[in-house]
PDB file of C-alpha atoms and ligand atoms in Angstrom:
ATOM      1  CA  UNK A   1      99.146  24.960 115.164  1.00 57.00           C
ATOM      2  CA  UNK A   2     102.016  24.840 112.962  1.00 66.00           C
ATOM      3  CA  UNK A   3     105.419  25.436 114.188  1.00 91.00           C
ATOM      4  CA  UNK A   4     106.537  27.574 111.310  1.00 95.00           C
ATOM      5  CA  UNK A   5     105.120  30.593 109.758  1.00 97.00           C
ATOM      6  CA  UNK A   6     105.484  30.160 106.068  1.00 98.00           C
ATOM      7  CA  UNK A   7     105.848  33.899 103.588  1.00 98.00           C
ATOM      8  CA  UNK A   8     105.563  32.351 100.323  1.00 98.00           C
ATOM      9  CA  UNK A   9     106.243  34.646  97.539  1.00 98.00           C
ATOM     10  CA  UNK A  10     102.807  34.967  96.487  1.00 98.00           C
ATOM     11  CA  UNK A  11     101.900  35.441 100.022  1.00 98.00           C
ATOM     12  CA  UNK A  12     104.579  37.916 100.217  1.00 98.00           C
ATOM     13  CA  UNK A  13     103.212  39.681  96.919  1.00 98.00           C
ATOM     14  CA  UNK A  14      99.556  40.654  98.889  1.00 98.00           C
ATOM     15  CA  UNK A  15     101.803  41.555 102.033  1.00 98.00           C
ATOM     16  CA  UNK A  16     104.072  43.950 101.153  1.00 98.00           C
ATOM     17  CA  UNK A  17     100.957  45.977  99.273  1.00 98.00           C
ATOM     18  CA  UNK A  18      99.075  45.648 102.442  1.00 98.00           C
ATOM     19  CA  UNK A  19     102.019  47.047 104.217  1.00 98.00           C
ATOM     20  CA  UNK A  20     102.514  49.786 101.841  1.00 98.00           C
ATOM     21  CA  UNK A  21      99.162  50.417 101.844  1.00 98.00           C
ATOM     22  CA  UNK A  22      99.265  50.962 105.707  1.00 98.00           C
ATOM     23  CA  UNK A  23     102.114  53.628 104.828  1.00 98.00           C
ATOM     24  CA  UNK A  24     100.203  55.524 102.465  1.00 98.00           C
ATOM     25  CA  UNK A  25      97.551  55.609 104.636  1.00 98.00           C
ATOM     26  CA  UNK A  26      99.644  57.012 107.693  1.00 98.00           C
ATOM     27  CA  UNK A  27     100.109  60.211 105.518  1.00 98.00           C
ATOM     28  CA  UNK A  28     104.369  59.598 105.563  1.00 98.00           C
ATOM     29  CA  UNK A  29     105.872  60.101 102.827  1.00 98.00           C
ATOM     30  CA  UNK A  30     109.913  58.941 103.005  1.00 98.00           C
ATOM     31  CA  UNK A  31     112.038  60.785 101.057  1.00 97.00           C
ATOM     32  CA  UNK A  32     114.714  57.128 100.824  1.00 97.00           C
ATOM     33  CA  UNK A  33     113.925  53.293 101.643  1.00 97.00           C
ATOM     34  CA  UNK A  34     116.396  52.116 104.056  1.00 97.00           C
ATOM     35  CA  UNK A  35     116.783  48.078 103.672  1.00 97.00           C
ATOM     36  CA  UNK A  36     118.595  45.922 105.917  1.00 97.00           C
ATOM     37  CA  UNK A  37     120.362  43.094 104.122  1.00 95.00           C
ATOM     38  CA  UNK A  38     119.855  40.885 103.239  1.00 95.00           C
ATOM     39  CA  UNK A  39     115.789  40.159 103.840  1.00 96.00           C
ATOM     40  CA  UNK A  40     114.919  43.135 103.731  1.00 98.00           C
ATOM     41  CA  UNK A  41     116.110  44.502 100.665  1.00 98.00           C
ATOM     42  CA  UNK A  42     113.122  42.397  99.027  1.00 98.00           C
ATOM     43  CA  UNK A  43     110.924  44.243 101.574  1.00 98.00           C
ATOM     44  CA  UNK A  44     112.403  47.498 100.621  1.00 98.00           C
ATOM     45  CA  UNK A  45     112.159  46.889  96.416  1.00 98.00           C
ATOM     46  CA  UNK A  46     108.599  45.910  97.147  1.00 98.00           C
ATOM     47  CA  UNK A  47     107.686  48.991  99.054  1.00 98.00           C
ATOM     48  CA  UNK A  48     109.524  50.807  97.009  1.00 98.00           C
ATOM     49  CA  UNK A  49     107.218  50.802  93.671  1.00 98.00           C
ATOM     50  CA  UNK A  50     104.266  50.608  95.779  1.00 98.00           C
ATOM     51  CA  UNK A  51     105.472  54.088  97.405  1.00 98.00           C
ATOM     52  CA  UNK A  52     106.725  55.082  93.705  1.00 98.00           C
ATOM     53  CA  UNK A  53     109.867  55.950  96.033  1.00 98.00           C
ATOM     54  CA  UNK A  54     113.111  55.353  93.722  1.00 97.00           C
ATOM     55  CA  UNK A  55     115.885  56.310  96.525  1.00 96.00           C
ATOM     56  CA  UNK A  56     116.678  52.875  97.468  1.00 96.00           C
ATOM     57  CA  UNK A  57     119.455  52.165 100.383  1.00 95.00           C
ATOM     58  CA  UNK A  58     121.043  49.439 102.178  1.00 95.00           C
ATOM     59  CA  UNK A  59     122.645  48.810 105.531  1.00 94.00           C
ATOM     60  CA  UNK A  60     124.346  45.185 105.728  1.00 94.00           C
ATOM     61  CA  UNK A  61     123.722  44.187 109.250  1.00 92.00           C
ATOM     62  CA  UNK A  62     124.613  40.380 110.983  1.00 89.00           C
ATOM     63  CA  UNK A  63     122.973  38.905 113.358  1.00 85.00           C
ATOM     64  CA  UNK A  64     121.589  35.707 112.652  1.00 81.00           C
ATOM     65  CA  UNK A  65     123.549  31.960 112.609  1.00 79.00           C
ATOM     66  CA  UNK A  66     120.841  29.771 112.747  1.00 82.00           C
ATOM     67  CA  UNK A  67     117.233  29.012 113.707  1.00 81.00           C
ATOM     68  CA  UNK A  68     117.258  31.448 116.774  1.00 80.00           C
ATOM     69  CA  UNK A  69     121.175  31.135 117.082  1.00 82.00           C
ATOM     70  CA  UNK A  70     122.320  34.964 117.342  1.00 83.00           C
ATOM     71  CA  UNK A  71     125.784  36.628 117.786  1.00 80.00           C
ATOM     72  CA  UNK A  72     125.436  38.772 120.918  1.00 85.00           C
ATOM     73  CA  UNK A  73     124.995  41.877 119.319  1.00 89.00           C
ATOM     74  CA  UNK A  74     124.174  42.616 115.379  1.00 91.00           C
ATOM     75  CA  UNK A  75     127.060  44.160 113.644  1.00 90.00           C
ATOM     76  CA  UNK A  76     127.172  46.702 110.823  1.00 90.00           C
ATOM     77  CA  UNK A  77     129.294  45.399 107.681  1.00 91.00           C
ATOM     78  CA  UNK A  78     130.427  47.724 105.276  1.00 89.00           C
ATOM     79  CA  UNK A  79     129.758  49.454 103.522  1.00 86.00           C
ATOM     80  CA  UNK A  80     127.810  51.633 105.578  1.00 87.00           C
ATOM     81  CA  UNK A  81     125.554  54.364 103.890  1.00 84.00           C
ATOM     82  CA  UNK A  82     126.836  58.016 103.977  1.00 83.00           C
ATOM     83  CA  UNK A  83     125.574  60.172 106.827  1.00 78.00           C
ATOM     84  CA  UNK A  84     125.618  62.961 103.837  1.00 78.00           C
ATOM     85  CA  UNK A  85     122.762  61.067 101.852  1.00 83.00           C
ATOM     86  CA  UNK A  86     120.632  60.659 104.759  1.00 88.00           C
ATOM     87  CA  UNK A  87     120.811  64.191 106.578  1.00 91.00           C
ATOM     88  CA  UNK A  88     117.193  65.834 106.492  1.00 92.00           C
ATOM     89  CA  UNK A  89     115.619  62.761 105.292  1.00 95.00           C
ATOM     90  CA  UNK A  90     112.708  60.777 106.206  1.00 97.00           C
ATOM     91  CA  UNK A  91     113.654  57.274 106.267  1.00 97.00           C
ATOM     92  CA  UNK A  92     111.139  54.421 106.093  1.00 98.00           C
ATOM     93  CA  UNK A  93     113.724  51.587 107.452  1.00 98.00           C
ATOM     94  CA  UNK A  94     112.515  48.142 106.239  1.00 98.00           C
ATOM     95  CA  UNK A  95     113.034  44.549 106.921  1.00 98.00           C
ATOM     96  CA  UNK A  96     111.274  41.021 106.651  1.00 98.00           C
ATOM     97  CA  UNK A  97     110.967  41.046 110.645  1.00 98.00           C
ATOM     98  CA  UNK A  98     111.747  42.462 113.976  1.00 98.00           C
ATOM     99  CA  UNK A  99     112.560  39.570 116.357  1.00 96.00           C
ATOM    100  CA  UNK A 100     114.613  40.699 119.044  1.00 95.00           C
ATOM    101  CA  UNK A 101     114.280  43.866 117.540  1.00 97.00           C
ATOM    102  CA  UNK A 102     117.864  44.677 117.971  1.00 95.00           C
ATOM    103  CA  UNK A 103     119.011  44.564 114.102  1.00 96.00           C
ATOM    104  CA  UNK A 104     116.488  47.291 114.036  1.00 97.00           C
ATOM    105  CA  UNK A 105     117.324  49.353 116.986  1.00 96.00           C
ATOM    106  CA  UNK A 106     121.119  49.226 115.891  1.00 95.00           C
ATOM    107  CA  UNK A 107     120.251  50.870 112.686  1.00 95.00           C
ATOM    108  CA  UNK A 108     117.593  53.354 113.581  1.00 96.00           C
ATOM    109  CA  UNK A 109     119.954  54.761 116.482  1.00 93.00           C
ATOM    110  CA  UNK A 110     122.575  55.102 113.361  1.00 92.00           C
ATOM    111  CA  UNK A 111     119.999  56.946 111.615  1.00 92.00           C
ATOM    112  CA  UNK A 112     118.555  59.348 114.598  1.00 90.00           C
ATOM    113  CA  UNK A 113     121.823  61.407 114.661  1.00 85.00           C
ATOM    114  CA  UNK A 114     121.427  62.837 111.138  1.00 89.00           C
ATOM    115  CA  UNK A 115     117.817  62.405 109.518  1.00 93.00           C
ATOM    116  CA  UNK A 116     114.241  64.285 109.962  1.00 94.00           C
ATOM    117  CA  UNK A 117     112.151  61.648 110.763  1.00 96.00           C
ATOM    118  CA  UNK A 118     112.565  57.765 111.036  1.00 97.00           C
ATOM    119  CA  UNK A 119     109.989  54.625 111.087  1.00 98.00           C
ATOM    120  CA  UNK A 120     110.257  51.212 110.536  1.00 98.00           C
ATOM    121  CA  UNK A 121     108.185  48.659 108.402  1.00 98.00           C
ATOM    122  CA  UNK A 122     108.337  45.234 108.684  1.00 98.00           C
ATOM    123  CA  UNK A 123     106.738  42.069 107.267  1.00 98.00           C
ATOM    124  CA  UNK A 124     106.677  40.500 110.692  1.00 98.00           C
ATOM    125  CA  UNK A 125     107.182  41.730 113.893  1.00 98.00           C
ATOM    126  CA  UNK A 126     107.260  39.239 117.550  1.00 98.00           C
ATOM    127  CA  UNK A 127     105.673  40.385 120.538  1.00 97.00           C
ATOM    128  CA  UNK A 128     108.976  40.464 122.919  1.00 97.00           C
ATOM    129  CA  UNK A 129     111.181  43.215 119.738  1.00 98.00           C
ATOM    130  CA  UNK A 130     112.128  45.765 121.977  1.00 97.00           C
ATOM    131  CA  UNK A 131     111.788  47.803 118.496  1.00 97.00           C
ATOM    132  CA  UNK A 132     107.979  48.485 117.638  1.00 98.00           C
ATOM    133  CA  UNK A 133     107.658  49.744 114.464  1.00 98.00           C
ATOM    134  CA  UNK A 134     105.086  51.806 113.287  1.00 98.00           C
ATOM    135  CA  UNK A 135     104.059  49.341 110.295  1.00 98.00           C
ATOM    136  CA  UNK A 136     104.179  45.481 110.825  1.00 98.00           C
ATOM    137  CA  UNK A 137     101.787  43.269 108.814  1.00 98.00           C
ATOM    138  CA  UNK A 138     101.634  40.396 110.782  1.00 98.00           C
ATOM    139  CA  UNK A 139     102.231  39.143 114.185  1.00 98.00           C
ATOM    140  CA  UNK A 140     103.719  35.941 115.694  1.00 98.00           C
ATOM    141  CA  UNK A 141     105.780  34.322 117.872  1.00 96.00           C
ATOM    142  CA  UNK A 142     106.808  31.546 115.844  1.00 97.00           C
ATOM    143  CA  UNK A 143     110.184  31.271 113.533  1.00 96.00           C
ATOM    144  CA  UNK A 144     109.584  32.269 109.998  1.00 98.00           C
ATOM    145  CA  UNK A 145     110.266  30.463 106.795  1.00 97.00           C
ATOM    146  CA  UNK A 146     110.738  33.151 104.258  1.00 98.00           C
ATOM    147  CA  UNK A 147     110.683  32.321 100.222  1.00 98.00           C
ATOM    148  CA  UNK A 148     114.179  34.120  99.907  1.00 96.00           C
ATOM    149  CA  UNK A 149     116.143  31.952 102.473  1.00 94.00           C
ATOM    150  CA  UNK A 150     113.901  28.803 103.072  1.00 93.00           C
ATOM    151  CA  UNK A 151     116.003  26.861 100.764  1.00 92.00           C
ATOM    152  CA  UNK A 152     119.836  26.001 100.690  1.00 89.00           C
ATOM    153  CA  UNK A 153     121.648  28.294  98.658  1.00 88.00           C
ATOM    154  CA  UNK A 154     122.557  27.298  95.038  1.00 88.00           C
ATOM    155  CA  UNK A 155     126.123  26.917  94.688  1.00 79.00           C
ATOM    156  CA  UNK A 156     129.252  25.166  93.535  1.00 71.00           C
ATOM    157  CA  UNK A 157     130.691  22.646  95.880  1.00 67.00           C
ATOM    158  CA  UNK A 158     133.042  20.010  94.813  1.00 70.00           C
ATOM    159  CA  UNK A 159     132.426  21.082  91.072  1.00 64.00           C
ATOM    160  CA  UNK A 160     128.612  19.944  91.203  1.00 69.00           C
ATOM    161  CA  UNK A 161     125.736  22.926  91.392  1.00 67.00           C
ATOM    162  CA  UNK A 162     123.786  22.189  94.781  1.00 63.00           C
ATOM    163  CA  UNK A 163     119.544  21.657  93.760  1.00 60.00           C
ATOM    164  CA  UNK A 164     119.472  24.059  91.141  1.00 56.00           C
TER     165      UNK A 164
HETATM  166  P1  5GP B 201     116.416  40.768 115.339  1.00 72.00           P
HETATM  167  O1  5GP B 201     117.611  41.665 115.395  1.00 72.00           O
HETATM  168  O2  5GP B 201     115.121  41.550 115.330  1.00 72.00           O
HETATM  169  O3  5GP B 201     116.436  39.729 116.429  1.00 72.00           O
HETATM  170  O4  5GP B 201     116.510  39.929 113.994  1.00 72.00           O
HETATM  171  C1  5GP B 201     116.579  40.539 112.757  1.00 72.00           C
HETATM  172  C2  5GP B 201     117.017  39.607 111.658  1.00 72.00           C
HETATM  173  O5  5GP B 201     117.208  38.252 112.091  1.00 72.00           O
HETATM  174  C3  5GP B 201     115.959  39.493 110.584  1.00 72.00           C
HETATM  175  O6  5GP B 201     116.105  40.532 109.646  1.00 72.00           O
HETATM  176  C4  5GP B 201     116.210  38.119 110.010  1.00 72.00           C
HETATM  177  O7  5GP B 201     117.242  38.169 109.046  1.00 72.00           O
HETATM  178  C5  5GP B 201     116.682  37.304 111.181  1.00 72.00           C
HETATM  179  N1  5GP B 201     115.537  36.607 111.821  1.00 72.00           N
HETATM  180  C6  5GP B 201     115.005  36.888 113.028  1.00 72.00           C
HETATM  181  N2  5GP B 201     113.928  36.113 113.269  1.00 72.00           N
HETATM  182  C7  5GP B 201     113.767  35.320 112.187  1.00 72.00           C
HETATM  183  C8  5GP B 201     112.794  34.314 111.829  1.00 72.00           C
HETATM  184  O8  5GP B 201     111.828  33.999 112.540  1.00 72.00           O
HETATM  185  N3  5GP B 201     112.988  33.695 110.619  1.00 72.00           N
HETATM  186  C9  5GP B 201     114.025  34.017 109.791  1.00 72.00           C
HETATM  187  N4  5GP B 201     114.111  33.342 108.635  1.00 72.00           N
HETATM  188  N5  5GP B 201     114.936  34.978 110.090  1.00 72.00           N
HETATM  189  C10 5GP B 201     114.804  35.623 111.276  1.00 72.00           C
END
């Protein structure tokens, strides 16, 4: 078995239709996406034409260091969204995947307080997130190499542009 789950972006093309296709077939309707950055804003823009739902927000959330190297709790960066543009609303929260689940708890507990309805999507979800969200498209246990962070970042260091 391979040690890392692999989303390509074509593989990631057929998945986030199958997940919104999951959605639609639930009956919900969101009134706003909800991404966490950064992975799941993809998630979000994805699900977002598939829904044909144009209200597109983001939460910037940290968490992550590493390969499975975590602060001890997630943090909210600003800016956060406006309480105002969420009251009433039925949020569809998405991200690329609920590990821990904790990044996800964080910012549906945010939401609770002031929207209708809340549920979470998510590319991936592991078996131990204490977060399970009513629309995951696959399962595993295993780390995940996704298309949008698998490689090093392209930037300038020491005047030179890093694997362009
Ligand atoms: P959680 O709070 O559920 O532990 O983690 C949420 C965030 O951590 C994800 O949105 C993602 O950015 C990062 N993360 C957790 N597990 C993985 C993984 O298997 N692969 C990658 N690339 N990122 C992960």
């Amino acid at each position: 078995m391979a040690e890392r789950e692999e989303l390509t972006w074509e593989l990631f093309g057929s998945a986030s239709r199958e997940l919104a296709g999951q959605i639609a077939e639930s009956g919900y309707e969101p009134d706003l996406i909800l991404s966490i950055a950064r992975g799941g804003l993809f998630v979000a823009g994805a699900l977002g034409y598939a829904l044909d739902v144009k209200n597109l927000h983001v939460m910037n959330v940290e968490f992550y260091t590493g390969v499975d190297e975590r602060l001890d709790l997630p943090v909210m960066l600003p800016p956060v969204p406006n309480a105002v543009d969420l009251t009433g609303a039925k949020v569809l929260v998405a991200d690329d995947v609920a590990d821990t689940g904790a990044t996800l708890k964080l910012v549906r507990d945010f939401c609770a307080d002031h929207v209708s309805e809340v549920r979470c999507a998510v590319v991936y979800e592991k078996p131990h997130s204490e977060v399970k969200c009513e629309y995951v498209w696959r399962r595993t246990d295993r780390w995940i190499n996704f298309a949008w962070s698998k490689l090093p970042p392209v930037v300038r260091h020491e005047g030179q542009v890093l694997d362009a």
